[in-house]
mmCIF file of C-alpha atoms in Angstrom:
data_model
loop_
_atom_site.group_PDB
_atom_site.id
_atom_site.type_symbol
_atom_site.label_atom_id
_atom_site.label_comp_id
_atom_site.label_asym_id
_atom_site.label_seq_id
_atom_site.Cartn_x
_atom_site.Cartn_y
_atom_site.Cartn_z
ATOM 1 C CA MET K 1 104.508 97.936 123.719
ATOM 2 C CA LEU K 2 106.299 96.561 126.652
ATOM 3 C CA ALA K 3 109.526 98.011 125.518
ATOM 4 C CA TRP K 4 108.258 101.522 125.762
ATOM 5 C CA PRO K 5 109.367 102.261 129.469
ATOM 6 C CA ALA K 6 112.873 101.066 128.487
ATOM 7 C CA PHE K 7 112.932 103.543 125.624
ATOM 8 C CA ALA K 8 111.698 106.196 127.904
ATOM 9 C CA LEU K 9 114.374 105.478 130.518
ATOM 10 C CA ALA K 10 116.998 105.744 127.589
ATOM 11 C CA ARG K 11 115.591 109.132 126.432
ATOM 12 C CA ARG K 12 115.503 110.607 130.109
ATOM 13 C CA SER K 13 119.034 109.238 130.771
ATOM 14 C CA ALA K 14 120.654 110.180 127.468
ATOM 15 C CA PRO K 15 118.595 113.292 126.160
ATOM 16 C CA ASP K 16 121.149 113.979 123.341
ATOM 17 C CA ALA K 17 121.396 110.453 122.179
ATOM 18 C CA ILE K 18 119.876 109.173 118.792
ATOM 19 C CA ILE K 19 117.720 106.206 119.650
ATOM 20 C CA SER K 20 116.820 103.780 116.875
ATOM 21 C CA ALA K 21 114.332 100.880 117.194
ATOM 22 C CA LEU K 22 114.694 97.733 115.079
ATOM 23 C CA VAL K 23 111.224 96.323 114.738
ATOM 24 C CA PRO K 24 109.156 94.015 112.402
ATOM 25 C CA GLU K 25 106.926 95.681 109.826
ATOM 26 C CA TYR K 26 103.781 94.925 111.673
ATOM 27 C CA THR K 27 104.790 97.070 114.674
ATOM 28 C CA ARG K 28 106.415 99.932 112.805
ATOM 29 C CA GLU K 29 103.288 102.130 113.056
ATOM 30 C CA MET K 30 103.420 102.053 116.958
ATOM 31 C CA ALA K 31 107.202 102.519 116.936
ATOM 32 C CA ASP K 32 106.587 105.599 114.872
ATOM 33 C CA LEU K 33 104.294 106.996 117.560
ATOM 34 C CA CYS K 34 106.848 106.431 120.196
ATOM 35 C CA PRO K 35 108.117 109.910 121.589
ATOM 36 C CA SER K 36 111.351 108.351 122.784
ATOM 37 C CA ILE K 37 112.417 106.857 119.390
ATOM 38 C CA ASP K 38 114.117 109.053 116.753
ATOM 39 C CA GLU K 39 114.506 106.414 113.992
ATOM 40 C CA VAL K 40 112.540 103.278 113.054
ATOM 41 C CA MET K 41 114.470 100.644 111.320
ATOM 42 C CA VAL K 42 112.416 97.697 109.855
ATOM 43 C CA ASP K 43 113.977 94.222 110.308
ATOM 44 C CA PRO K 44 113.933 92.357 107.096
ATOM 45 C CA GLY K 45 113.232 89.250 109.404
ATOM 46 C CA ASP K 46 114.837 86.307 107.388
ATOM 47 C CA ALA K 47 118.146 84.959 106.617
ATOM 48 C CA ALA K 48 118.226 86.651 103.328
ATOM 49 C CA GLY K 49 118.074 90.012 104.970
ATOM 50 C CA ALA K 50 120.946 89.440 107.392
ATOM 51 C CA ARG K 51 123.424 90.977 105.137
ATOM 52 C CA SER K 52 121.286 94.172 104.469
ATOM 53 C CA LEU K 53 120.763 94.315 108.360
ATOM 54 C CA THR K 54 124.485 94.269 108.844
ATOM 55 C CA ARG K 55 124.968 96.895 106.279
ATOM 56 C CA ALA K 56 122.311 99.145 108.115
ATOM 57 C CA PHE K 57 123.948 98.665 111.502
ATOM 58 C CA SER K 58 127.307 99.671 109.871
ATOM 59 C CA ARG K 59 125.758 102.914 108.275
ATOM 60 C CA GLY K 60 124.218 103.786 111.559
ATOM 61 C CA GLY K 61 127.499 104.127 113.383
ATOM 62 C CA PHE K 62 125.962 102.943 116.692
ATOM 63 C CA ASP K 63 127.705 102.878 120.026
ATOM 64 C CA ALA K 64 125.522 100.215 121.428
ATOM 65 C CA LEU K 65 122.706 97.695 120.543
ATOM 66 C CA VAL K 66 120.335 96.391 123.259
ATOM 67 C CA ALA K 67 118.637 93.317 122.220
ATOM 68 C CA ILE K 68 115.450 93.248 124.266
ATOM 69 C CA TYR K 69 114.397 90.230 122.259
ATOM 70 C CA SER K 70 117.616 88.726 121.346
ATOM 71 C CA THR K 71 118.152 86.491 118.176
ATOM 72 C CA ALA K 72 121.314 84.896 116.618
ATOM 73 C CA ARG K 73 120.543 86.692 113.367
ATOM 74 C CA VAL K 74 120.436 90.235 114.996
ATOM 75 C CA GLY K 75 123.412 89.367 117.256
ATOM 76 C CA ALA K 76 125.525 88.245 114.380
ATOM 77 C CA ALA K 77 124.444 91.306 112.235
ATOM 78 C CA ALA K 78 125.719 93.543 115.370
ATOM 79 C CA TRP K 79 128.843 91.671 115.640
ATOM 80 C CA LEU K 80 129.681 91.825 111.833
ATOM 81 C CA ALA K 81 128.998 95.556 112.105
ATOM 82 C CA ARG K 82 131.451 95.901 115.011
ATOM 83 C CA ILE K 83 129.118 97.677 117.210
ATOM 84 C CA PRO K 84 131.234 98.109 120.259
ATOM 85 C CA CYS K 85 128.566 97.512 122.859
ATOM 86 C CA ARG K 86 126.225 94.634 122.427
ATOM 87 C CA VAL K 87 123.818 93.910 125.255
ATOM 88 C CA ALA K 88 121.180 90.969 125.671
ATOM 89 C CA PRO K 89 119.686 88.653 128.193
ATOM 90 C CA ALA K 90 122.026 85.839 129.015
ATOM 91 C CA SER K 91 119.489 83.192 128.179
ATOM 92 C CA GLN K 92 120.339 81.761 124.657
ATOM 93 C CA VAL K 93 123.075 79.624 123.296
ATOM 94 C CA PHE K 94 124.179 82.319 120.822
ATOM 95 C CA GLN K 95 124.730 84.890 123.595
ATOM 96 C CA PHE K 96 128.555 84.860 122.719
ATOM 97 C CA LEU K 97 127.549 87.151 120.036
ATOM 98 C CA TYR K 98 126.731 89.745 122.596
ATOM 99 C CA ASN K 99 129.746 91.072 124.655
ATOM 100 C CA HIS K 100 127.618 92.230 127.563
ATOM 101 C CA ARG K 101 125.054 89.858 129.063
ATOM 102 C CA LEU K 102 122.628 90.123 131.964
ATOM 103 C CA ALA K 103 121.256 87.152 133.753
ATOM 104 C CA GLN K 104 117.544 87.659 134.269
ATOM 105 C CA ARG K 105 115.608 84.209 134.585
ATOM 106 C CA ARG K 106 112.394 85.693 132.696
ATOM 107 C CA SER K 107 110.972 82.090 132.727
ATOM 108 C CA ARG K 108 110.527 82.539 136.422
ATOM 109 C CA SER K 109 107.932 85.269 135.703
ATOM 110 C CA GLU K 110 108.885 87.162 139.025
ATOM 111 C CA LYS K 111 108.228 90.653 137.658
ATOM 112 C CA PRO K 112 106.474 92.302 134.692
ATOM 113 C CA GLU K 113 107.965 91.831 131.291
ATOM 114 C CA TYR K 114 108.507 95.627 131.053
ATOM 115 C CA GLY K 115 110.366 95.543 134.215
ATOM 116 C CA TYR K 116 112.832 93.154 132.722
ATOM 117 C CA ASN K 117 113.177 95.321 129.682
ATOM 118 C CA VAL K 118 113.927 98.322 131.969
ATOM 119 C CA ASP K 119 116.569 96.354 133.937
ATOM 120 C CA LEU K 120 118.259 95.391 130.704
ATOM 121 C CA MET K 121 118.282 99.030 129.519
ATOM 122 C CA ARG K 122 119.841 100.137 132.902
ATOM 123 C CA PHE K 123 122.457 97.519 132.494
ATOM 124 C CA ALA K 124 123.180 98.732 128.950
ATOM 125 C CA LEU K 125 123.339 102.383 129.904
ATOM 126 C CA GLU K 126 125.851 101.544 132.721
ATOM 127 C CA ARG K 127 128.042 99.626 130.159
ATOM 128 C CA ILE K 128 128.462 102.820 127.971
ATOM 129 C CA GLY K 129 129.058 105.015 131.003
ATOM 130 C CA ILE K 130 125.642 106.760 131.080
ATOM 131 C CA GLU K 131 124.063 107.014 134.594
ATOM 132 C CA ALA K 132 120.383 105.808 134.386
ATOM 133 C CA GLY K 133 117.895 108.381 135.720
ATOM 134 C CA ASP K 134 114.582 107.606 137.290
ATOM 135 C CA LEU K 135 112.053 105.737 135.213
ATOM 136 C CA PRO K 136 109.286 107.948 133.808
ATOM 137 C CA GLY K 137 105.683 107.136 134.604
ATOM 138 C CA PRO K 138 102.744 106.655 132.441
ATOM 139 C CA PRO K 139 101.331 107.520 130.034
ATOM 140 C CA TYR K 140 104.028 106.586 127.716
ATOM 141 C CA LEU K 141 101.817 107.270 124.571
ATOM 142 C CA ARG K 142 99.923 110.538 124.392
ATOM 143 C CA PHE K 143 97.586 112.235 122.088
ATOM 144 C CA GLY K 144 96.440 115.740 122.154
ATOM 145 C CA GLN K 145 93.288 116.099 124.418
ATOM 146 C CA GLU K 146 91.654 118.280 121.708
ATOM 147 C CA THR K 147 92.222 115.530 119.092
ATOM 148 C CA ILE K 148 90.681 113.049 121.408
ATOM 149 C CA ALA K 149 87.683 115.070 122.343
ATOM 150 C CA VAL K 150 86.888 115.809 118.650
ATOM 151 C CA LEU K 151 87.145 112.082 117.773
ATOM 152 C CA ARG K 152 85.103 110.976 120.778
ATOM 153 C CA GLY K 153 82.546 113.658 120.028
ATOM 154 C CA ARG K 154 82.158 112.631 116.357
ATOM 155 C CA PHE K 155 81.890 108.989 117.214
ATOM 156 C CA MET K 156 79.121 109.543 119.745
ATOM 157 C CA ALA K 157 77.268 111.773 117.491
ATOM 158 C CA ARG K 158 77.307 109.406 114.607
ATOM 159 C CA GLU K 159 76.357 106.327 116.741
ATOM 160 C CA ALA K 160 73.625 108.399 118.471
ATOM 161 C CA ILE K 161 75.390 107.746 121.940
ATOM 162 C CA PRO K 162 74.279 110.133 124.904
ATOM 163 C CA THR K 163 76.932 112.628 125.641
ATOM 164 C CA GLU K 164 76.861 111.647 129.371
ATOM 165 C CA HIS K 165 77.573 107.873 128.549
ATOM 166 C CA ARG K 166 81.013 106.188 129.454
ATOM 167 C CA ILE K 167 82.637 104.484 126.468
ATOM 168 C CA VAL K 168 83.563 100.918 127.335
ATOM 169 C CA ILE K 169 85.737 99.136 124.685
ATOM 170 C CA VAL K 170 85.348 95.307 124.755
ATOM 171 C CA HIS K 171 88.031 93.741 122.521
ATOM 172 C CA PRO K 172 87.214 89.972 122.573
ATOM 173 C CA GLY K 173 89.637 88.945 119.757
ATOM 174 C CA HIS K 174 92.980 87.506 120.579
ATOM 175 C CA GLY K 175 96.077 86.698 118.469
ATOM 176 C CA GLY K 176 98.388 85.696 121.323
ATOM 177 C CA SER K 177 99.111 82.297 123.022
ATOM 178 C CA ALA K 178 97.447 83.014 126.223
ATOM 179 C CA ARG K 179 94.028 81.726 126.932
ATOM 180 C CA ASN K 180 91.180 84.111 126.515
ATOM 181 C CA LEU K 181 87.547 84.414 127.666
ATOM 182 C CA ALA K 182 84.899 82.625 125.331
ATOM 183 C CA PRO K 183 82.628 85.200 123.381
ATOM 184 C CA ASP K 184 79.727 84.331 125.542
ATOM 185 C CA ARG K 185 81.719 85.141 128.674
ATOM 186 C CA TYR K 186 82.379 88.679 127.295
ATOM 187 C CA VAL K 187 78.660 89.005 126.613
ATOM 188 C CA ALA K 188 77.806 87.917 130.187
ATOM 189 C CA LEU K 189 80.474 90.477 131.476
ATOM 190 C CA ALA K 190 79.124 93.344 129.407
ATOM 191 C CA LEU K 191 75.542 92.656 130.271
ATOM 192 C CA ALA K 192 76.519 92.771 134.075
ATOM 193 C CA LEU K 193 78.159 96.174 133.918
ATOM 194 C CA ARG K 194 76.638 98.995 135.893
ATOM 195 C CA SER K 195 77.463 102.746 135.689
ATOM 196 C CA GLY K 196 76.375 105.877 137.372
ATOM 197 C CA SER K 197 75.620 108.113 134.344
ATOM 198 C CA GLY K 198 75.135 105.306 131.846
ATOM 199 C CA HIS K 199 77.491 103.677 129.451
ATOM 200 C CA THR K 200 77.738 102.209 126.052
ATOM 201 C CA VAL K 201 79.863 99.062 125.024
ATOM 202 C CA VAL K 202 81.832 99.258 121.807
ATOM 203 C CA VAL K 203 82.988 95.908 120.710
ATOM 204 C CA CYS K 204 86.277 96.195 118.666
ATOM 205 C CA ALA K 205 87.787 94.001 116.230
ATOM 206 C CA GLY K 206 91.063 93.824 114.414
ATOM 207 C CA PRO K 207 91.841 91.972 111.100
ATOM 208 C CA GLY K 208 90.122 88.542 111.140
ATOM 209 C CA GLU K 209 88.259 89.430 114.444
ATOM 210 C CA GLN K 210 84.948 90.743 112.978
ATOM 211 C CA ASP K 211 82.816 87.602 113.330
ATOM 212 C CA THR K 212 83.952 87.404 117.092
ATOM 213 C CA ALA K 213 82.890 91.053 117.555
ATOM 214 C CA GLN K 214 79.656 90.525 115.907
ATOM 215 C CA ARG K 215 78.771 87.533 117.831
ATOM 216 C CA VAL K 216 79.513 89.418 121.096
ATOM 217 C CA ALA K 217 77.659 92.577 120.085
ATOM 218 C CA SER K 218 74.574 90.533 119.100
ATOM 219 C CA GLY K 219 74.517 88.891 122.433
ATOM 220 C CA ILE K 220 74.677 92.223 124.231
ATOM 221 C CA GLY K 221 71.944 93.797 122.077
ATOM 222 C CA THR K 222 72.245 96.455 119.562
ATOM 223 C CA SER K 223 70.702 99.084 121.745
ATOM 224 C CA ALA K 224 73.406 98.802 124.208
ATOM 225 C CA SER K 225 76.433 98.123 121.939
ATOM 226 C CA ARG K 226 78.242 99.173 118.888
ATOM 227 C CA VAL K 227 80.816 97.409 116.627
ATOM 228 C CA LEU K 228 83.954 99.245 115.307
ATOM 229 C CA VAL K 229 86.276 97.354 112.993
ATOM 230 C CA SER K 230 89.776 98.687 112.982
ATOM 231 C CA ARG K 231 90.608 98.877 109.284
ATOM 232 C CA ASP K 232 93.065 101.855 109.194
ATOM 233 C CA GLY K 233 95.915 100.348 111.162
ATOM 234 C CA ILE K 234 96.938 99.983 114.756
ATOM 235 C CA GLY K 235 97.791 103.706 115.078
ATOM 236 C CA ALA K 236 94.251 104.802 114.226
ATOM 237 C CA TYR K 237 92.838 102.221 116.630
ATOM 238 C CA ALA K 238 95.379 103.416 119.337
ATOM 239 C CA LEU K 239 93.706 106.954 118.979
ATOM 240 C CA PHE K 240 90.268 105.485 119.277
ATOM 241 C CA ILE K 241 91.340 103.516 122.468
ATOM 242 C CA ALA K 242 92.359 106.893 123.878
ATOM 243 C CA CYS K 243 88.732 107.956 123.716
ATOM 244 C CA ALA K 244 87.578 105.248 125.942
ATOM 245 C CA ASP K 245 86.919 105.352 129.742
ATOM 246 C CA VAL K 246 87.792 101.631 130.198
ATOM 247 C CA PHE K 247 89.295 98.859 127.987
ATOM 248 C CA ILE K 248 88.381 95.241 128.439
ATOM 249 C CA SER K 249 90.177 92.348 126.817
ATOM 250 C CA GLY K 250 92.438 89.335 127.196
ATOM 251 C CA SER K 251 96.195 89.488 127.342
ATOM 252 C CA THR K 252 96.615 90.796 123.830
ATOM 253 C CA GLY K 253 98.412 93.659 121.986
ATOM 254 C CA PRO K 254 95.723 96.215 121.996
ATOM 255 C CA LEU K 255 95.464 95.786 125.778
ATOM 256 C CA HIS K 256 99.043 96.991 125.996
ATOM 257 C CA VAL K 257 98.307 99.962 123.886
ATOM 258 C CA ALA K 258 95.581 100.956 126.306
ATOM 259 C CA GLY K 259 98.014 100.591 129.105
ATOM 260 C CA ALA K 260 100.562 102.735 127.459
ATOM 261 C CA LEU K 261 97.827 105.436 127.091
ATOM 262 C CA ASP K 262 96.965 105.085 130.879
ATOM 263 C CA VAL K 263 93.569 104.258 129.902
ATOM 264 C CA PRO K 264 91.749 102.189 132.509
ATOM 265 C CA THR K 265 92.009 98.452 131.748
ATOM 266 C CA ALA K 266 90.550 95.328 132.957
ATOM 267 C CA ALA K 267 92.215 92.278 131.561
ATOM 268 C CA PHE K 268 91.597 88.337 131.804
ATOM 269 C CA TYR K 269 94.750 86.218 132.203
ATOM 270 C CA PRO K 270 95.296 82.462 132.811
ATOM 271 C CA ARG K 271 97.363 81.419 135.912
ATOM 272 C CA ARG K 272 100.012 79.691 133.825
ATOM 273 C CA ARG K 273 103.297 81.050 134.997
ATOM 274 C CA SER K 274 104.510 82.205 131.642
ATOM 275 C CA ALA K 275 101.166 84.055 131.128
ATOM 276 C CA THR K 276 100.105 85.566 134.372
ATOM 277 C CA ALA K 277 98.852 89.012 135.136
ATOM 278 C CA LEU K 278 102.023 89.898 136.889
ATOM 279 C CA ARG K 279 104.335 88.920 133.796
ATOM 280 C CA TRP K 280 102.228 90.647 131.294
ATOM 281 C CA GLN K 281 101.065 93.596 133.469
ATOM 282 C CA THR K 282 99.833 96.634 131.526
ATOM 283 C CA LEU K 283 101.792 99.927 131.732
ATOM 284 C CA ASN K 284 99.045 102.174 133.123
ATOM 285 C CA SER K 285 99.231 103.429 136.705
ATOM 286 C CA GLU K 286 98.069 100.965 139.440
ATOM 287 C CA PRO K 287 94.614 102.585 140.091
ATOM 288 C CA ARG K 288 93.837 102.187 136.387
ATOM 289 C CA ARG K 289 94.650 98.463 136.312
ATOM 290 C CA LEU K 290 92.406 95.535 137.105
ATOM 291 C CA ALA K 291 93.332 91.939 136.289
ATOM 292 C CA PHE K 292 91.198 88.673 136.752
ATOM 293 C CA CYS K 293 92.266 84.979 136.345
ATOM 294 C CA PRO K 294 91.095 81.479 137.335
ATOM 295 C CA PRO K 295 90.730 80.905 141.107
ATOM 296 C CA PRO K 296 92.857 78.590 143.089
ATOM 297 C CA GLY K 297 91.704 75.139 142.713
ATOM 298 C CA ALA K 298 90.693 75.663 138.988
ATOM 299 C CA GLY K 299 92.899 74.697 136.082
ATOM 300 C CA GLU K 300 95.562 77.321 135.274
ATOM 301 C CA GLU K 301 93.843 77.876 131.864
ATOM 302 C CA ASP K 302 90.349 77.300 132.806
ATOM 303 C CA MET K 303 88.873 80.689 131.818
ATOM 304 C CA ALA K 304 85.446 79.567 132.338
ATOM 305 C CA SER K 305 85.997 79.469 136.040
ATOM 306 C CA VAL K 306 86.634 83.219 136.267
ATOM 307 C CA ASP K 307 83.785 84.708 138.193
ATOM 308 C CA ILE K 308 82.326 87.002 135.563
ATOM 309 C CA ARG K 309 79.686 88.802 137.809
ATOM 310 C CA ALA K 310 82.380 89.574 140.493
ATOM 311 C CA ALA K 311 84.652 90.933 137.796
ATOM 312 C CA ALA K 312 81.753 93.140 136.271
ATOM 313 C CA ALA K 313 80.993 94.535 139.730
ATOM 314 C CA THR K 314 84.693 95.368 140.469
ATOM 315 C CA ILE K 315 84.971 97.105 137.062
ATOM 316 C CA SER K 316 81.750 98.833 137.519
ATOM 317 C CA ALA K 317 82.618 100.215 140.860
ATOM 318 C CA ARG K 318 86.348 101.217 140.120
ATOM 319 C CA PHE K 319 85.905 102.694 136.527
ATOM 320 C CA LEU K 320 82.266 103.412 136.015
ATOM 321 C CA ASP K 321 81.092 105.060 139.165
ATOM 322 C CA ALA K 322 78.496 102.397 139.824
ATOM 323 C CA VAL K 323 76.761 102.791 143.191
#
């Protein structure tokens, strides 16, 4: 998801180009939704697939390859396919496989991840003689307003949610390496939220996260919460996220889907340099983005030290019109 601004920049700068994305199978569904991508190629992801990847690159007749996430296997396939311009961050021992390299020092976490990706795309466009335009702003992912209204209306009717209520998605599951809030902290947060016209918390879960979601929903109480388990893939979940008034989670994939949709987000991050709120900043516009982390003096990954009541008050005032 944090490559979408780079794709958007490429599309704006080279509107007639054919832009292909090489992705693993599990993210293919989101790549298919990206309006800046013409073709999605699935990376076989292992040494046995390296030969087929080389053949796919050769058949594609590509002028350039931009390795936002560079690997020796992809670099070797691009080199063997004789792609003329091969661009990657200058950070790995196998960087000689790429003939254009940009020093970025991402480990310093001095800017958002998507900013590093945009810088790399600008560098690549310059290498092939294309003037980079201005970076388009959010949303980077859009669904039709009528589609969203119908889905939201059906869900609220099915769950007997008052039409004036705000929909607050809480996604307590987490598949990343960054530390997350414990389930009981999500319960405390949800119970502390206030709104001007009322709200309903929808606790969402992906594969393997249902037990955590049920635990959080039980703590909140069934009269104030609902549970939605995403079984139809990330694309269907993205459409449901588009129906929300605010999305709350740790630093995880669905959070960045919400950011790409420009849905208001409230996220919880550790202060560890490689996992900070700055490095993994969401793609939504600044007024629609809140981030919380352990206070100075607490451990970098001490998520229990986050002031939940203060976070709830800030979320309520910013996104739920609480008085």
